[in-house]
Amino acid sequence: MAYCILKIALDTPLNSCFDYRWPCAPGDEPAVGQLALVDFGRREVVGLIIAVGHETDVPAAKLKDAMAVRSQLAPLSAQWLALASFAADYYQRPLGEVALPGLPKNLRVLTTVALDRALKKLAKDEPAHDATPCGMPVLNAAQQQAADAIGGASGFAPMLLYGVTGSGKTEVYLQACAQVLARESDGQILILVPEINLTPQLEGNIRARFPGVMLATLHSSLSEGERTLHWLAAHQGRARIILGTRLAILASLPQLKLIVIDEEHDPSYKQQEGLRYSARDLAVWRARQLAIPIVLGSATPSLESWHHAGSGRYRKLELRERAVRDAVLPRVKLLDMERDKPRDGLTSQLAAALRQRLERGEQSLLFLNRRGYAPVLCCEACGWISNCTRCTSFMVLHKPEHRLRCHHCSLELRIPRSCPTCGNVDLQPLGRGTQRVEEGLQQMFPQARILRIDADSTRRKGSAQAAFDSVHRGEVDILVGTQMVAKGHDFKKLTLVGILNPDTALFSQDYRASERLFAQLMQVAGRAGRAARSEGGSVSEVLIQSRYVAHPLYSAVVRHDYDRFAESLLEERRQAALPPYIYQALLRAEAPELALAIAFLDSARDCIGHDGITVNDPIPMTMTRVHNVERAQLLVESASRPALQAFLREWLATLRQLKTRVKWSLEVDPLDI
């Protein structure tokens, strides 16, 4: 019996590629890109074939046979393998850790029952090929110009679609997609959104516009069976439009012709555990690899994308006006909390504005990016506060559940009857979360229909969409929410947005905090006044409560002046040598004791030379302890991306030889420092 040698990537740390023997006749070898079942240590696992040959350095006595090859599944393409290889190389991770977790779990389990069932189900469905769009509205001149630029682009064409909130970016995407589908008979389009709760509304719009086109959705809320079915539809080219969150960038799309990244500025596009990749950045690389257009849309683009547009790397398309006739950007007003002292968290001006909207039957939104009842429970007699025993954070008071809860390690405790330190029974909540704001509104406006939307109120599957649907149907008068409500939702009757307690971000040590706060304020402000103003209706307003009303950031928000604000931030970044003018990597260390983590990072800093690379001193992380684990970090910087990458490769090879009890990881292009 003849044999060939399969090089197979496995989802394992350090070295993830191993040689296996496979019996086969000449010319009947498995294909690169197929999945194989192999024996690894004491486990049986599924790996990815990345090379097929006839030679190996493994001694014959140690060479194992592969157990099976998943021949019923078409091989992953060379282009997809190149994408996975690039991600592994750039983010300094083994190939198997990149390629395999991106596949549905049902493809990676030992049995093929679920895979075979999904393949049979797809085989029974005749894919629709009618890409004729329905109900195409007439665009304004700026929208039409943008749609034609995207839909008519050829080759690698990165475009930044900069459009104010409510300017009709979604309609531009859809009409550009119509042009691509009409021109490319088998072409596929990938549309990414930053959060799962943004998919239902966009999915409904796509299905209504393209009823004859198969749509696949890919996000983590799908069941394993659903995800497998949708992934296979994309892999086989049956699904021509693929809508998903960041994980969809690693989907197999053999006929990809256009990529759309909505809300491209959103930090949710950066994976924060495991392979810490940026879906936006991988999307740009994938578009370059395939020589196809990519559009990045936002009302508040990331400074990196804004910089690329200013330097000519990206083409900038602008939508400066709202798409609906007679709909204008809301009037933004700052409410000085030093002069107008809040009662139950609301200034008198904001309370009066809410009352006015209730009288007119219009909707209002109160935005507070802090869930729970209060950030902390305290004793005014002795100064005790509800610190988490496992983290350097407070335990948040959740009054309806009668619990103190840590939002970092999920520790839950009953609310104490008295102070654990002095026995005082008069414990007080300090600060406000969405639950407390909701309670205050119910007392202030007992006749109002009030709804809270945050991570606590939408834990059950489908509950978030049900809540948003009730708002769209006009069944809610006042909506209280966190960042879940801040973007992507088109509330027709909403004329007032009140923003509570945004000041904390003004004093963050994170240099990106001001960029994120501005984007957040502009996005949530954009929920107001998206429909044409009715006769006698209210002027759309955004009221921001602050103790620092003279701050330049708030002045820019009042003027809706992203352009000048972004340019000023870029100049600050340039002078301070911060991204996008420098490239960074972050080495994190975790240990039972902080001294151990710092000692490891000290060793890492000095283990090799680093000419032209700045290796900073190790410091504790801002959230130093999480779940009884102490954490520290070391920042590496360079003005040259290739130089940084070359250093990281050599550095990691050395770090892997160090004997340590410390758990460590490396993140390239970190967002949180």
XYZ file of C-alpha atoms in Angstrom:
673
model
C 0.000 0.000 0.000
C 1.332 3.414 -0.946
C 1.315 6.254 1.542
C 1.412 10.015 1.469
C 2.355 12.438 4.240
C -0.253 14.894 5.462
C 0.850 18.021 7.312
C -2.085 18.803 9.580
C -2.744 21.956 11.628
C -4.266 21.342 15.063
C -5.760 23.738 17.586
C -2.888 23.474 20.049
C -0.503 26.014 21.579
C 3.059 26.492 20.362
C 3.679 24.187 17.385
C 0.329 23.374 15.778
C 1.368 21.506 12.608
C 2.146 17.772 12.686
C 2.893 15.073 10.104
C 0.632 12.032 9.682
C 0.668 9.108 7.263
C -2.303 8.340 5.007
C -2.652 5.183 2.886
C -3.657 6.020 -0.672
C -2.982 5.115 -4.272
C -0.876 7.549 -6.338
C -3.080 10.356 -7.618
C -5.700 9.691 -4.957
C -4.195 11.850 -2.203
C -6.432 14.021 -0.031
C -6.647 17.683 -0.984
C -5.110 20.575 0.880
C -7.908 22.303 2.799
C -9.742 19.132 3.814
C -10.407 18.200 7.434
C -8.928 15.045 8.941
C -9.483 13.060 12.132
C -6.230 12.200 13.902
C -4.898 10.746 17.134
C -3.070 13.432 19.129
C -1.635 12.377 22.465
C -4.482 10.742 24.349
C -7.168 12.497 22.342
C -8.816 12.183 18.977
C -9.124 15.581 17.303
C -10.013 17.126 13.966
C -7.315 19.046 12.109
C -6.839 20.858 8.822
C -4.666 19.472 6.030
C -2.301 22.266 4.952
C 0.151 20.256 2.821
C 0.360 16.862 1.099
C 3.696 15.263 0.216
C 5.795 12.127 0.433
C 8.638 13.144 2.749
C 8.843 13.789 6.467
C 11.458 14.372 9.135
C 9.480 12.318 11.647
C 11.036 8.866 12.303
C 8.927 6.062 10.908
C 8.464 4.538 14.360
C 6.859 7.735 15.633
C 4.771 8.521 12.555
C 1.053 7.966 13.159
C -1.648 7.245 10.633
C -4.465 9.708 10.153
C -7.766 8.095 11.134
C -10.152 9.610 8.561
C -10.519 12.406 6.028
C -13.768 14.400 5.804
C -14.115 13.882 2.055
C -17.823 14.806 2.006
C -16.903 18.449 2.652
C -15.378 20.459 -0.193
C -11.833 21.590 0.681
C -11.275 25.064 2.022
C -9.794 27.199 -0.740
C -6.191 28.279 -1.094
C -7.369 31.872 -0.628
C -8.987 31.023 2.707
C -5.849 29.198 3.833
C -3.805 32.261 2.872
C -6.096 34.430 5.002
C -5.675 32.114 8.000
C -1.896 31.982 7.449
C -1.664 35.770 7.301
C -3.687 36.155 10.500
C -1.529 33.566 12.262
C 1.672 35.268 11.145
C 0.563 38.850 11.861
C -0.999 38.131 15.256
C 1.842 35.761 16.168
C -0.312 32.695 16.819
C -0.061 29.076 15.594
C -1.987 28.419 12.392
C -4.241 25.836 14.014
C -5.367 28.319 16.677
C -6.517 30.636 13.897
C -7.970 28.285 11.313
C -9.895 25.758 13.387
C -11.834 27.899 15.915
C -13.193 29.865 12.955
C -15.014 26.748 11.733
C -18.409 25.645 13.121
C -18.133 23.252 16.035
C -20.045 20.570 14.133
C -17.177 20.407 11.630
C -14.631 19.956 14.423
C -16.343 17.208 16.448
C -15.364 13.561 16.050
C -18.620 12.342 14.475
C -19.991 13.567 11.160
C -23.676 13.120 11.981
C -24.434 16.846 12.258
C -22.324 17.650 9.179
C -24.007 14.965 7.074
C -27.439 16.139 8.214
C -26.664 19.750 7.241
C -25.265 18.712 3.844
C -28.398 16.674 3.100
C -30.635 19.565 4.084
C -28.751 21.963 1.832
C -28.827 19.481 -1.051
C -32.644 19.477 -0.943
C -32.861 23.250 -1.230
C -32.627 24.760 -4.645
C -30.598 27.942 -4.281
C -32.388 31.045 -5.543
C -30.636 32.933 -8.322
C -32.965 35.878 -8.852
C -30.986 38.899 -7.618
C -33.591 41.397 -8.790
C -34.097 43.912 -5.965
C -37.531 44.973 -4.744
C -38.714 48.362 -3.573
C -35.651 50.414 -4.509
C -36.218 53.932 -3.130
C -34.875 56.965 -4.927
C -31.600 58.141 -3.430
C -30.502 61.706 -2.993
C -27.555 62.912 -5.054
C -24.906 62.160 -2.419
C -26.296 58.687 -1.724
C -26.467 57.846 -5.424
C -22.911 58.995 -5.978
C -21.698 56.829 -3.093
C -23.714 53.765 -4.195
C -22.400 54.046 -7.752
C -18.826 54.460 -6.528
C -19.072 51.304 -4.420
C -21.126 49.216 -6.831
C -19.031 50.193 -9.834
C -15.600 49.797 -8.251
C -13.194 47.167 -9.548
C -10.018 45.741 -8.082
C -8.889 46.552 -4.573
C -10.757 49.750 -3.743
C -10.957 50.687 -0.035
C -13.589 53.355 0.601
C -14.575 55.206 3.762
C -18.287 56.060 3.737
C -18.477 58.987 6.141
C -22.127 59.792 6.718
C -23.870 61.608 9.547
C -26.352 59.561 11.579
C -29.551 59.068 9.606
C -27.869 59.874 6.269
C -28.961 56.564 4.734
C -25.744 54.569 4.763
C -27.705 51.298 4.900
C -29.600 52.208 1.738
C -26.299 53.002 0.031
C -25.012 49.549 1.012
C -28.131 47.831 -0.340
C -28.137 49.630 -3.674
C -24.407 49.043 -4.116
C -25.030 45.352 -3.344
C -27.733 45.289 -6.025
C -25.226 46.507 -8.598
C -22.638 43.902 -7.598
C -25.168 41.024 -7.586
C -26.450 42.054 -11.007
C -22.945 42.174 -12.467
C -21.480 39.080 -10.749
C -23.752 36.109 -11.491
C -22.275 33.970 -8.685
C -20.739 36.748 -6.607
C -20.946 36.856 -2.816
C -21.142 39.893 -0.539
C -20.028 39.996 3.086
C -21.660 42.566 5.399
C -20.289 42.915 8.931
C -21.958 44.625 11.887
C -20.321 45.080 15.300
C -23.035 43.595 17.527
C -25.506 40.721 17.357
C -28.490 42.906 18.231
C -27.928 44.913 15.030
C -28.404 41.878 12.780
C -32.222 41.366 12.922
C -33.137 44.803 11.557
C -30.551 44.657 8.775
C -31.433 41.035 8.004
C -35.067 42.050 7.555
C -34.078 44.871 5.202
C -31.899 42.544 3.115
C -34.561 39.839 2.831
C -37.185 42.399 1.816
C -34.893 43.956 -0.784
C -33.521 40.681 -2.234
C -36.241 38.022 -1.805
C -34.685 35.820 -4.483
C -31.204 35.735 -2.946
C -30.081 33.273 -0.277
C -28.888 35.034 2.859
C -26.664 33.433 5.502
C -26.125 34.877 8.970
C -23.107 34.121 11.125
C -22.840 35.135 14.776
C -22.381 33.523 18.168
C -26.078 33.509 19.137
C -26.918 30.910 16.504
C -27.312 27.318 17.600
C -24.564 24.987 16.406
C -26.930 23.461 13.854
C -27.898 26.871 12.470
C -24.318 28.052 12.311
C -23.232 24.888 10.500
C -26.021 25.210 7.948
C -25.329 28.895 7.273
C -21.559 28.375 7.122
C -21.971 25.546 4.619
C -24.311 27.672 2.492
C -21.588 30.311 2.334
C -18.824 27.724 1.781
C -20.698 26.156 -1.143
C -21.417 29.540 -2.696
C -25.181 29.089 -2.316
C -25.559 32.064 0.015
C -24.788 35.198 -1.950
C -25.147 37.640 0.931
C -23.507 36.819 4.257
C -24.377 38.972 7.274
C -22.498 38.567 10.497
C -20.417 39.860 13.363
C -16.623 39.785 13.556
C -16.314 35.978 13.372
C -17.827 36.065 9.867
C -14.608 37.547 8.462
C -13.087 34.065 8.799
C -15.927 32.382 6.874
C -15.206 30.448 3.696
C -16.513 32.587 0.805
C -15.264 31.229 -2.527
C -16.914 33.925 -4.687
C -16.478 37.020 -2.525
C -16.821 40.243 -4.557
C -17.586 42.987 -1.997
C -17.068 43.571 1.736
C -19.080 46.076 3.779
C -18.030 46.993 7.345
C -20.824 48.937 9.056
C -19.952 51.086 12.111
C -16.319 50.398 11.287
C -15.106 52.437 14.262
C -16.666 50.090 16.795
C -14.176 48.407 19.191
C -16.345 45.262 19.107
C -14.607 44.355 15.843
C -11.515 43.551 17.933
C -11.561 40.101 19.542
C -10.535 40.453 23.186
C -9.654 36.856 24.053
C -7.859 33.968 22.389
C -6.792 35.131 18.946
C -7.004 38.901 19.463
C -7.650 39.843 15.856
C -9.272 42.899 14.314
C -12.051 41.831 11.949
C -11.926 45.245 10.277
C -8.211 45.010 9.572
C -8.478 41.413 8.346
C -11.336 42.499 6.076
C -9.120 45.130 4.463
C -6.354 42.550 3.968
C -8.852 40.062 2.513
C -10.145 42.669 0.075
C -6.581 43.391 -1.036
C -5.857 39.665 -1.365
C -8.916 39.135 -3.595
C -8.605 42.479 -5.408
C -12.183 43.496 -4.543
C -13.798 46.677 -3.166
C -14.365 47.206 0.539
C -16.416 49.964 2.140
C -16.040 51.043 5.764
C -19.032 53.057 6.942
C -19.439 55.247 10.015
C -20.705 58.584 11.270
C -17.631 58.696 13.506
C -14.823 56.829 11.719
C -11.908 55.449 13.670
C -8.901 57.740 13.655
C -6.948 55.069 11.778
C -9.484 55.039 8.926
C -9.790 58.836 8.971
C -6.014 59.084 8.716
C -5.970 56.630 5.787
C -8.642 58.670 4.011
C -6.691 61.877 4.598
C -3.479 60.347 3.256
C -5.186 58.989 0.131
C -5.026 55.286 1.022
C -8.823 55.191 1.244
C -11.290 57.038 -0.944
C -13.657 59.140 1.171
C -17.350 59.209 0.254
C -19.439 61.724 2.179
C -23.099 61.934 3.217
C -23.472 65.255 5.013
C -27.284 65.405 5.240
C -29.989 63.129 6.569
C -31.670 60.966 3.974
C -35.289 61.664 4.961
C -36.544 64.961 3.545
C -37.095 67.596 6.270
C -35.255 65.428 8.821
C -32.381 67.379 10.338
C -29.699 66.626 12.870
C -30.962 67.134 16.434
C -30.135 70.225 18.414
C -27.559 69.394 21.083
C -27.634 71.275 24.383
C -25.412 70.979 27.441
C -27.057 71.003 30.881
C -24.765 72.262 33.632
C -25.251 69.987 36.646
C -23.463 72.492 38.883
C -26.221 75.029 38.274
C -29.189 72.709 37.795
C -28.738 70.102 40.522
C -30.146 66.701 39.470
C -33.070 65.127 41.312
C -33.245 61.348 40.975
C -30.466 61.710 38.417
C -32.331 64.192 36.182
C -31.905 67.958 35.979
C -35.100 70.015 35.935
C -34.564 70.845 32.253
C -34.276 67.192 31.246
C -37.325 66.263 33.347
C -39.333 69.047 31.701
C -38.268 67.889 28.241
C -39.375 64.332 29.048
C -42.744 65.609 30.264
C -43.219 67.604 27.060
C -42.578 64.520 24.894
C -45.026 62.477 26.945
C -47.708 65.100 26.394
C -47.110 65.026 22.628
C -47.009 61.237 22.364
C -43.365 61.208 21.300
C -40.616 58.884 22.463
C -37.576 59.681 24.570
C -34.327 57.841 25.218
C -32.197 58.127 28.343
C -28.683 56.806 27.780
C -26.500 55.677 30.666
C -23.689 53.267 29.913
C -23.796 51.680 33.349
C -26.071 48.749 34.099
C -27.273 47.654 37.521
C -28.899 49.792 40.209
C -25.805 51.566 41.527
C -22.073 51.142 40.886
C -21.348 50.633 44.581
C -22.982 50.148 47.972
C -21.388 52.094 50.809
C -21.546 52.777 54.532
C -21.440 56.487 55.329
C -20.576 55.752 58.975
C -17.225 53.998 58.474
C -16.515 54.301 54.756
C -16.970 50.621 53.839
C -17.709 50.051 50.174
C -18.741 46.911 48.288
C -15.392 45.864 46.865
C -15.137 42.557 45.059
C -13.037 40.090 47.054
C -11.612 38.578 43.865
C -11.074 41.665 41.674
C -9.830 45.224 41.983
C -13.334 46.493 41.273
C -16.587 47.274 43.006
C -19.494 44.910 43.297
C -22.441 46.513 41.549
C -25.767 46.716 43.348
C -28.570 44.932 41.468
C -31.576 45.865 43.584
C -34.359 43.910 41.787
C -32.345 40.701 42.134
C -31.281 41.557 45.731
C -27.683 40.893 44.761
C -24.251 42.462 44.656
C -22.610 41.366 41.424
C -19.093 41.763 40.059
C -19.222 42.486 36.354
C -15.696 41.125 35.880
C -15.652 37.735 37.631
C -19.444 37.244 38.026
C -19.217 36.772 41.784
C -22.657 37.267 43.371
C -23.476 37.940 47.014
C -26.629 38.794 48.899
C -27.016 42.429 49.861
C -25.775 42.632 53.477
C -28.332 43.613 56.116
C -25.729 45.760 57.838
C -22.217 47.051 57.284
C -19.724 44.161 57.546
C -17.261 46.510 59.251
C -19.236 48.585 61.770
C -22.710 47.055 61.790
C -24.484 50.181 60.494
C -27.821 49.139 58.949
C -28.176 52.297 56.857
C -26.220 51.260 53.742
C -26.583 53.601 50.795
C -26.265 53.120 47.015
C -23.677 55.445 45.498
C -24.153 56.580 41.908
C -26.717 55.437 39.382
C -27.141 52.567 36.969
C -29.942 51.893 34.518
C -32.065 50.058 37.110
C -32.042 53.073 39.456
C -32.821 55.486 36.626
C -35.748 53.268 35.623
C -37.037 53.270 39.207
C -36.791 57.054 39.436
C -38.668 57.517 36.161
C -41.472 55.236 37.314
C -41.950 57.443 40.374
C -41.632 60.682 38.426
C -43.858 59.651 35.490
C -46.183 56.911 36.794
C -48.364 57.111 33.666
C -45.445 56.566 31.253
C -44.580 53.281 29.574
C -40.933 52.796 30.511
C -38.618 50.102 29.137
C -35.036 49.306 30.112
C -32.745 47.623 27.591
C -29.359 46.444 28.825
C -27.421 43.207 29.248
C -29.423 42.313 32.364
C -32.880 42.790 30.859
C -32.076 40.949 27.623
C -30.378 37.779 28.852
C -32.883 35.383 27.297
C -32.506 34.548 23.626
C -34.702 36.773 21.499
C -35.524 39.167 24.353
C -33.454 42.031 22.942
C -35.197 41.902 19.566
C -38.602 41.676 21.242
C -37.756 44.771 23.274
C -36.624 46.732 20.221
C -39.739 45.665 18.330
C -41.942 47.087 21.082
C -40.117 50.419 20.763
C -40.599 50.433 16.980
C -44.325 49.700 17.436
C -44.671 52.771 19.632
C -45.453 50.786 22.778
C -42.751 52.576 24.785
C -42.696 56.210 25.905
C -39.302 56.361 27.606
C -36.480 53.989 26.768
C -33.603 53.602 29.226
C -30.550 51.871 27.848
C -26.827 51.290 27.652
C -24.666 51.141 24.524
C -27.003 48.436 23.174
C -29.394 51.221 22.088
C -26.750 53.682 20.902
C -26.346 52.720 17.266
C -28.011 51.163 14.265
C -31.625 51.514 15.428
C -34.094 53.703 13.544
C -36.727 54.844 16.058
C -39.194 56.918 14.042
C -41.005 58.567 16.976
C -37.932 59.354 19.040
C -37.390 63.123 19.397
C -35.448 63.413 22.650
C -32.199 61.846 23.831
C -30.933 62.507 27.345
C -27.357 61.495 28.123
C -26.521 60.884 31.779
C -23.094 60.878 33.442
C -20.705 60.865 30.450
C -18.023 62.805 32.364
C -16.092 59.825 33.738
C -14.573 59.086 30.323
C -13.056 62.588 30.180
C -10.452 61.626 32.784
C -9.551 58.112 31.710
C -5.886 57.154 31.395
C -6.746 55.376 28.122
C -5.658 57.661 25.287
C -8.535 56.340 23.159
C -11.176 57.345 25.722
C -11.994 60.730 24.173
C -12.304 59.203 20.702
C -14.676 56.549 22.036
C -16.736 58.997 24.079
C -17.204 61.325 21.128
C -18.277 58.432 18.917
C -20.655 57.145 21.579
C -22.268 60.545 22.096
C -22.676 61.176 18.379
C -24.089 57.709 17.797
C -26.685 57.878 20.564
C -27.543 61.469 19.645
C -28.233 60.231 16.144
C -31.205 58.177 17.369
C -33.229 61.433 17.641
C -35.091 63.111 14.784
C -34.511 60.496 12.109
C -38.035 60.956 10.679
C -39.417 64.131 9.166
C -40.790 66.520 11.771
C -44.585 66.442 11.920
C -46.635 69.625 12.066
C -46.681 70.789 15.670
C -44.146 68.152 16.660
C -41.134 68.742 18.874
C -37.784 69.890 17.605
C -35.450 66.940 18.086
C -33.079 67.507 20.969
C -30.118 65.892 22.652
C -29.579 67.023 26.236
C -26.215 66.152 27.800
C -25.922 66.460 31.573
C -22.368 67.372 32.598
C -20.331 69.138 35.238
C -17.768 70.155 32.597
C -19.866 71.895 29.970
C -16.876 73.942 28.754
C -14.898 70.851 27.741
C -13.819 71.016 24.040
C -15.174 67.528 23.382
C -18.696 68.583 24.295
C -18.351 71.721 22.173
C -17.530 69.532 19.162
C -20.569 67.354 19.871
C -22.815 70.429 20.035
C -21.518 71.496 16.591
C -21.725 67.946 15.163
C -18.149 68.670 14.126
C -16.422 65.319 13.772
C -14.005 66.627 11.139
C -12.312 69.226 13.333
C -12.394 67.004 16.406
C -10.762 64.110 14.547
C -8.060 66.334 13.088
C -7.241 67.733 16.542
C -6.992 64.228 18.011
C -4.763 63.090 15.152
C -2.433 66.007 15.786
C -2.275 65.073 19.473
C -1.513 61.472 18.523
C 1.212 62.581 16.118
C 2.906 64.743 18.728
C 2.669 62.018 21.359
C 3.821 59.257 18.960
C 0.668 57.189 19.367
C -1.268 55.106 16.815
C -1.800 55.514 13.923
C 1.700 57.068 13.855
C 3.314 54.186 15.701
C 2.749 50.422 15.949
C 2.312 48.573 19.217
C 2.168 45.137 20.809
C 1.261 44.302 24.379
C 2.676 41.425 26.412
C 0.355 40.482 29.287
C 1.256 38.282 32.248
C -1.026 36.635 34.819
C 0.097 35.033 38.075
C -1.138 34.308 41.621
C 1.096 37.148 42.841
C 1.757 40.460 41.126
C 5.491 40.221 41.832
C 5.708 37.019 39.779
C 4.006 38.664 36.795
C 6.269 41.721 37.004
C 9.380 39.538 37.348
C 8.463 37.577 34.235
C 7.939 40.780 32.260
C 11.277 42.102 33.508
C 12.909 38.949 32.147
C 11.017 39.297 28.886
C 12.163 42.894 28.482
C 15.816 41.934 28.795
C 15.934 38.513 27.101
C 16.983 39.779 23.645
C 18.331 42.983 22.144
C 15.856 45.367 20.593
C 17.562 48.020 18.487
C 14.994 50.374 16.990
C 12.244 48.913 19.183
C 10.985 50.612 22.342
C 10.315 48.111 25.116
C 8.717 49.900 28.036
C 8.906 48.921 31.686
C 6.286 46.483 32.975
C 3.387 47.932 34.956
C 0.287 46.509 36.659
C -2.817 46.554 34.510
C -5.525 49.073 35.362
C -7.737 46.205 36.499
C -4.882 44.533 38.342
C -6.711 41.570 39.865
C -9.509 39.591 38.185
C -10.867 36.386 39.720
C -7.897 36.211 42.126
C -5.380 36.448 39.296
C -2.864 39.318 39.326
C -2.151 40.950 35.982
C 0.611 43.107 34.533
C 1.630 44.255 31.068
C 4.578 45.418 28.989
C 4.168 47.675 25.948
C 6.372 47.334 22.854
C 6.434 50.076 20.205
C 8.041 50.826 16.853
C 7.645 53.388 14.090
C 7.983 50.519 11.585
C 5.402 47.738 11.363
C 7.792 45.301 9.561
C 10.475 45.965 12.188
C 8.004 45.313 14.993
C 6.825 42.084 13.378
C 10.389 40.854 12.890
C 11.200 41.620 16.526
C 8.056 39.876 17.776
C 8.876 36.662 15.911
C 12.353 36.473 17.441
C 11.133 37.597 20.850
C 8.328 35.033 21.061
C 10.677 32.210 20.088
C 12.855 33.196 23.043
C 9.939 33.688 25.452
C 8.671 30.184 24.723
C 11.974 28.809 26.006
C 11.642 30.544 29.369
C 10.572 28.320 32.234
C 7.851 30.093 34.155
C 4.637 29.495 36.072
C 3.258 32.731 34.672
C 0.512 32.602 32.056
C 1.304 35.088 29.316
C -0.082 36.246 25.975
C 0.765 38.741 23.260
C -1.636 41.126 21.552
C -0.702 42.942 18.351
C -2.349 46.347 17.775
C -3.953 46.477 21.249
C -7.006 48.672 21.752
C -6.970 48.728 25.563
C -3.715 49.667 27.275
